[in-house]
Amino acid sequence: MSTTHACDPVLKDQRALVTGASSGIGAAIAKALAAAGAKVVVNYAGGADRAHAVVEHIRAAGGQAMAIRADVGREDEVEAMFAHMIETWGSIDILVNNAGLQKDAPLVEMSLADWQKVLDINLTGQFLCSRAAVREFLRRGVVPELSRVAGKIICMSSVHDVIPWAGHANYAASKGGVSLLMKTMAQELAPRCIRVNAISPGAIKTPINTAAWMTPEAEAELLKLIPCRRVGEPEDIARATVWLASDESDYVTGATLYVDGGMTLYPGFDQGG
Ligand code: BGC
């Protein structure tokens, strides 16, 4: 059992790594995990300034954070990042596989390079980071003062792990892959006290999809697809991530939490306003 007191932050003293944390959903998650008491590695691949700004934000709020550069699609860089974190903070308790990108094109125009890049970051990156984290979770085992389990992994997926997405074959294939990677890891690792879950965001205001919500016209079109009639904010995803990372969700593994304002409810009919 956890020995933390009721008034302690839910992630007190835990060590988290968030990939792709220099902007958008990842930045919001890094800040929220830190606000919940975790020390946070802010991983980034490009844009060091933005990553350092996230670290400064966390520190200014009294939290602990450090930025580490690594391309999650590269095995050597992932291994070096985990070695650096474990050397500095002793271990890792929470991995958030958030890094992701889109390189959109109609199927007939999609280059192999753009197919490969999206699969490398969105899917292979989650495999490489999960493998590195799990090796450490297994080495260290459960630390009851920190958490009831040896480690938690949260995989960022998408509503497009179930909704096909014309013009985005590489992205949809990567997120479909994340879904079964997550479930398979959850099944394999549950007996070893490791929880693995996914969050599938809907349309969230981030740099990945500015074209979809930047103008009033685009936003009006987008809202037709969202029963809640609101485009999500990164903080909507961050709050769900904190819960999945904490012992509050201790009996949850292999689950996908759709944080999408109802987008996966397929509103393809008259909804009476
Ligand atoms: C994509 C966004 C898109 C949303 C809903 C996400 O996975 O990255 O660009 O707005 O799905 O379609």
Short mmCIF file of C-alpha atoms and ligand atoms in Angstrom, two decimals:
data_model
loop_
_atom_site.label_atom_id
_atom_site.label_comp_id
_atom_site.label_asym_id
_atom_site.label_seq_id
_atom_site.Cartn_x
_atom_site.Cartn_y
_atom_site.Cartn_z
CA MET A 1 0.00 0.00 0.00
CA SER A 2 1.10 3.53 -0.66
CA THR A 3 2.10 5.39 2.46
CA THR A 4 1.45 8.85 1.05
CA HIS A 5 -0.90 11.04 3.08
CA ALA A 6 -4.23 12.21 1.79
CA CYS A 7 -2.97 15.77 1.30
CA ASP A 8 0.21 14.72 -0.58
CA PRO A 9 0.25 15.30 -4.32
CA VAL A 10 -0.74 12.04 -6.04
CA LEU A 11 2.61 11.60 -7.83
CA LYS A 12 4.86 12.79 -5.03
CA ASP A 13 8.55 11.93 -5.66
CA GLN A 14 7.82 9.84 -8.76
CA ARG A 15 10.02 10.28 -11.80
CA ALA A 16 8.32 10.76 -15.16
CA LEU A 17 9.52 11.02 -18.73
CA VAL A 18 7.28 12.67 -21.33
CA THR A 19 8.30 12.36 -24.97
CA GLY A 20 7.59 15.25 -27.30
CA ALA A 21 7.06 17.56 -24.33
CA SER A 22 8.24 20.86 -25.79
CA SER A 23 4.81 21.83 -27.16
CA GLY A 24 1.13 20.97 -27.38
CA ILE A 25 -0.24 18.02 -25.43
CA GLY A 26 3.20 16.89 -24.22
CA ALA A 27 4.03 20.27 -22.67
CA ALA A 28 0.70 20.35 -20.83
CA ILE A 29 1.26 16.81 -19.57
CA ALA A 30 4.77 17.62 -18.31
CA LYS A 31 3.42 20.62 -16.37
CA ALA A 32 0.49 18.67 -14.93
CA LEU A 33 2.65 15.74 -13.80
CA ALA A 34 5.01 18.20 -12.11
CA ALA A 35 2.10 19.97 -10.43
CA ALA A 36 1.05 16.55 -9.12
CA GLY A 37 4.47 16.13 -7.49
CA ALA A 38 6.52 14.25 -10.10
CA LYS A 39 9.99 15.14 -11.35
CA VAL A 40 9.72 15.37 -15.11
CA VAL A 41 12.04 14.80 -18.06
CA VAL A 42 10.92 17.07 -20.89
CA ASN A 43 12.01 15.18 -23.99
CA TYR A 44 12.25 17.01 -27.29
CA ALA A 45 13.73 16.36 -30.73
CA GLY A 46 13.93 19.91 -32.07
CA GLY A 47 13.16 23.32 -30.59
CA ALA A 48 15.40 23.28 -27.52
CA ASP A 49 14.15 26.77 -26.57
CA ARG A 50 10.59 25.57 -26.19
CA ALA A 51 11.67 22.57 -24.12
CA HIS A 52 13.70 24.80 -21.82
CA ALA A 53 10.71 27.13 -21.46
CA VAL A 54 8.62 24.17 -20.23
CA VAL A 55 11.37 23.28 -17.75
CA GLU A 56 11.53 26.89 -16.54
CA HIS A 57 7.74 27.01 -16.16
CA ILE A 58 7.85 23.89 -13.97
CA ARG A 59 10.72 25.19 -11.88
CA ALA A 60 9.06 28.60 -11.40
CA ALA A 61 6.05 26.75 -9.98
CA GLY A 62 8.34 24.96 -7.50
CA GLY A 63 8.66 21.69 -9.40
CA GLN A 64 11.64 19.72 -10.74
CA ALA A 65 12.33 19.13 -14.42
CA MET A 66 15.11 18.68 -16.94
CA ALA A 67 15.14 18.70 -20.74
CA ILE A 68 16.74 15.84 -22.68
CA ARG A 69 17.05 15.80 -26.46
CA ALA A 70 16.44 12.52 -28.24
CA ASP A 71 14.75 11.42 -31.45
CA VAL A 72 12.44 8.65 -30.18
CA GLY A 73 12.74 6.82 -33.48
CA ARG A 74 16.46 6.21 -32.94
CA GLU A 75 17.49 3.38 -30.66
CA ASP A 76 20.86 4.87 -29.65
CA GLU A 77 19.33 8.23 -28.72
CA VAL A 78 16.51 6.61 -26.71
CA GLU A 79 18.96 4.42 -24.81
CA ALA A 80 21.18 7.44 -24.04
CA MET A 81 18.18 9.46 -22.82
CA PHE A 82 17.06 6.75 -20.38
CA ALA A 83 20.64 6.22 -19.17
CA HIS A 84 20.94 9.96 -18.50
CA MET A 85 17.64 10.09 -16.60
CA ILE A 86 18.35 7.00 -14.49
CA GLU A 87 21.85 8.21 -13.69
CA THR A 88 20.50 11.60 -12.59
CA TRP A 89 17.32 10.64 -10.72
CA GLY A 90 17.98 6.97 -9.91
CA SER A 91 15.08 5.43 -11.86
CA ILE A 92 11.82 6.04 -13.73
CA ASP A 93 8.25 5.47 -12.50
CA ILE A 94 6.09 6.91 -15.30
CA LEU A 95 6.57 6.97 -19.07
CA VAL A 96 4.28 9.03 -21.27
CA ASN A 97 4.73 8.05 -24.93
CA ASN A 98 3.48 11.29 -26.40
CA ALA A 99 5.80 12.22 -29.29
CA GLY A 100 3.96 12.13 -32.58
CA LEU A 101 3.66 13.87 -35.91
CA GLN A 102 1.58 14.01 -39.08
CA LYS A 103 2.84 14.03 -42.66
CA ASP A 104 -0.39 14.05 -44.58
CA ALA A 105 -0.92 13.15 -48.24
CA PRO A 106 -3.39 11.26 -50.40
CA LEU A 107 -2.31 7.62 -50.58
CA VAL A 108 -1.16 7.80 -54.19
CA GLU A 109 1.07 10.77 -53.43
CA MET A 110 2.47 9.57 -50.11
CA SER A 111 6.22 9.03 -50.27
CA LEU A 112 7.87 6.08 -48.60
CA ALA A 113 9.96 8.56 -46.61
CA ASP A 114 6.84 10.21 -45.16
CA TRP A 115 5.24 6.84 -44.44
CA GLN A 116 8.40 5.68 -42.69
CA LYS A 117 8.97 8.87 -40.69
CA VAL A 118 5.49 8.79 -39.17
CA LEU A 119 5.77 5.09 -38.30
CA ASP A 120 9.26 5.66 -36.83
CA ILE A 121 8.16 8.42 -34.45
CA ASN A 122 4.56 7.47 -33.66
CA LEU A 123 4.93 3.69 -33.35
CA THR A 124 8.56 2.53 -33.22
CA GLY A 125 9.28 5.40 -30.82
CA GLN A 126 6.66 4.07 -28.41
CA PHE A 127 8.19 0.58 -28.64
CA LEU A 128 11.75 1.81 -28.03
CA CYS A 129 10.82 4.04 -25.08
CA SER A 130 8.53 1.42 -23.53
CA ARG A 131 11.22 -1.25 -23.78
CA ALA A 132 13.77 0.98 -22.07
CA ALA A 133 11.33 1.96 -19.31
CA VAL A 134 10.16 -1.61 -18.71
CA ARG A 135 13.71 -2.90 -18.37
CA GLU A 136 14.19 -0.37 -15.55
CA PHE A 137 10.79 -1.07 -13.93
CA LEU A 138 11.66 -4.80 -13.82
CA ARG A 139 15.17 -4.17 -12.47
CA ARG A 140 13.86 -1.95 -9.66
CA GLY A 141 10.52 -3.59 -8.82
CA VAL A 142 7.78 -2.08 -6.69
CA VAL A 143 8.68 0.71 -4.27
CA PRO A 144 5.60 0.82 -1.98
CA GLU A 145 6.33 4.36 -0.76
CA LEU A 146 5.96 5.61 -4.34
CA SER A 147 3.29 3.49 -6.00
CA ARG A 148 1.51 0.14 -5.80
CA VAL A 149 3.06 -0.92 -9.12
CA ALA A 150 6.58 -1.02 -10.52
CA GLY A 151 5.77 1.37 -13.34
CA LYS A 152 3.13 3.01 -15.45
CA ILE A 153 3.12 3.64 -19.20
CA ILE A 154 0.63 5.93 -20.92
CA CYS A 155 0.58 5.74 -24.71
CA MET A 156 -0.79 8.71 -26.63
CA SER A 157 -3.01 7.33 -29.36
CA SER A 158 -5.82 9.10 -31.23
CA VAL A 159 -9.47 8.77 -32.13
CA HIS A 160 -7.91 7.60 -35.39
CA ASP A 161 -7.02 4.31 -33.73
CA VAL A 162 -10.64 3.41 -34.49
CA ILE A 163 -11.86 6.05 -36.98
CA PRO A 164 -10.28 5.59 -40.43
CA TRP A 165 -8.80 8.85 -41.73
CA ALA A 166 -8.68 9.41 -45.49
CA GLY A 167 -5.56 11.31 -46.52
CA HIS A 168 -3.64 10.26 -43.41
CA ALA A 169 -2.85 6.56 -44.02
CA ASN A 170 0.53 6.69 -42.30
CA TYR A 171 -0.86 8.42 -39.21
CA ALA A 172 -3.93 6.17 -38.87
CA ALA A 173 -1.78 3.05 -39.36
CA SER A 174 0.61 4.24 -36.64
CA LYS A 175 -2.21 4.89 -34.15
CA GLY A 176 -3.90 1.57 -34.95
CA GLY A 177 -0.53 -0.01 -34.23
CA VAL A 178 -0.22 1.86 -30.93
CA SER A 179 -3.55 0.41 -29.84
CA LEU A 180 -2.44 -3.23 -30.10
CA LEU A 181 1.11 -2.48 -28.95
CA MET A 182 -0.41 -0.97 -25.80
CA LYS A 183 -2.82 -3.85 -25.17
CA THR A 184 -0.16 -6.47 -25.79
CA MET A 185 2.29 -4.77 -23.43
CA ALA A 186 -0.49 -4.45 -20.83
CA GLN A 187 -1.27 -8.16 -21.04
CA GLU A 188 2.37 -9.22 -20.99
CA LEU A 189 3.38 -6.91 -18.12
CA ALA A 190 0.37 -7.00 -15.78
CA PRO A 191 1.75 -10.05 -13.92
CA ARG A 192 4.97 -8.06 -13.41
CA CYS A 193 3.08 -5.17 -11.76
CA ILE A 194 3.35 -2.75 -14.65
CA ARG A 195 0.27 -0.90 -15.93
CA VAL A 196 -0.02 0.18 -19.56
CA ASN A 197 -2.89 2.31 -20.87
CA ALA A 198 -3.64 4.68 -23.73
CA ILE A 199 -5.36 7.99 -24.17
CA SER A 200 -7.04 8.71 -27.48
CA PRO A 201 -7.46 12.46 -27.87
CA GLY A 202 -9.95 13.89 -30.32
CA ALA A 203 -9.44 17.34 -31.81
CA ILE A 204 -7.23 19.23 -29.38
CA LYS A 205 -5.87 22.74 -30.03
CA THR A 206 -2.18 22.08 -30.69
CA PRO A 207 0.39 22.90 -33.39
CA ILE A 208 -0.29 19.53 -35.11
CA ASN A 209 -3.72 20.64 -36.36
CA THR A 210 -3.82 24.45 -36.40
CA ALA A 211 -5.47 24.45 -39.85
CA ALA A 212 -8.48 22.64 -38.37
CA TRP A 213 -9.33 25.29 -35.75
CA MET A 214 -7.45 28.53 -36.52
CA THR A 215 -10.19 30.29 -38.49
CA PRO A 216 -13.84 30.59 -37.35
CA GLU A 217 -14.92 28.80 -40.56
CA ALA A 218 -12.60 25.84 -39.96
CA GLU A 219 -13.59 25.64 -36.31
CA ALA A 220 -17.31 25.66 -37.21
CA GLU A 221 -16.75 22.68 -39.54
CA LEU A 222 -14.74 20.85 -36.89
CA LEU A 223 -17.39 21.41 -34.22
CA LYS A 224 -19.91 19.52 -36.34
CA LEU A 225 -17.84 16.39 -35.63
CA ILE A 226 -17.77 16.96 -31.86
CA PRO A 227 -20.99 16.29 -29.92
CA CYS A 228 -19.75 18.43 -27.00
CA ARG A 229 -19.33 21.37 -29.42
CA ARG A 230 -15.97 22.32 -27.99
CA VAL A 231 -12.46 21.83 -29.40
CA GLY A 232 -10.33 20.27 -26.66
CA GLU A 233 -7.44 21.88 -24.83
CA PRO A 234 -4.13 20.15 -24.01
CA GLU A 235 -5.10 20.35 -20.33
CA ASP A 236 -8.06 18.03 -21.00
CA ILE A 237 -5.52 15.35 -21.92
CA ALA A 238 -3.10 16.27 -19.14
CA ARG A 239 -5.71 15.71 -16.41
CA ALA A 240 -6.52 12.24 -17.76
CA THR A 241 -2.79 11.44 -17.91
CA VAL A 242 -2.24 12.33 -14.25
CA TRP A 243 -5.09 10.02 -13.28
CA LEU A 244 -3.75 7.11 -15.35
CA ALA A 245 -0.27 7.67 -13.90
CA SER A 246 -1.52 7.62 -10.31
CA ASP A 247 -2.65 4.85 -7.98
CA GLU A 248 -6.18 6.30 -8.31
CA SER A 249 -6.41 4.13 -11.46
CA ASP A 250 -4.64 1.17 -9.89
CA TYR A 251 -7.00 -1.49 -11.33
CA VAL A 252 -6.93 -0.03 -14.86
CA THR A 253 -4.64 -1.61 -17.44
CA GLY A 254 -4.95 -2.23 -21.16
CA ALA A 255 -7.61 0.47 -21.40
CA THR A 256 -8.00 3.26 -23.93
CA LEU A 257 -9.54 6.42 -22.55
CA TYR A 258 -11.19 8.48 -25.32
CA VAL A 259 -10.87 12.15 -24.38
CA ASP A 260 -12.63 13.51 -27.43
CA GLY A 261 -15.80 15.41 -26.52
CA GLY A 262 -17.73 12.49 -27.99
CA MET A 263 -16.05 12.42 -31.42
CA THR A 264 -15.99 8.61 -31.47
CA LEU A 265 -19.77 8.56 -31.04
CA TYR A 266 -20.05 9.01 -34.82
CA PRO A 267 -22.61 11.84 -34.98
CA GLY A 268 -23.58 11.06 -38.58
CA PHE A 269 -27.28 11.78 -38.06
CA ASP A 270 -29.64 14.60 -37.03
CA GLN A 271 -28.93 15.24 -33.39
CA GLY A 272 -31.78 17.67 -32.83
CA GLY A 273 -29.58 20.74 -32.72
C1 BGC B 1 -4.94 14.46 -35.07
C2 BGC B 1 -5.52 15.83 -35.21
C3 BGC B 1 -7.02 15.74 -35.46
C4 BGC B 1 -7.68 14.84 -34.45
C5 BGC B 1 -9.15 14.60 -34.76
C6 BGC B 1 -5.69 13.72 -34.01
O1 BGC B 1 -5.13 12.48 -33.79
O2 BGC B 1 -3.57 14.56 -34.76
O3 BGC B 1 -4.91 16.50 -36.29
O4 BGC B 1 -7.58 17.04 -35.36
O5 BGC B 1 -7.03 13.61 -34.41
O6 BGC B 1 -9.35 14.26 -36.11
#
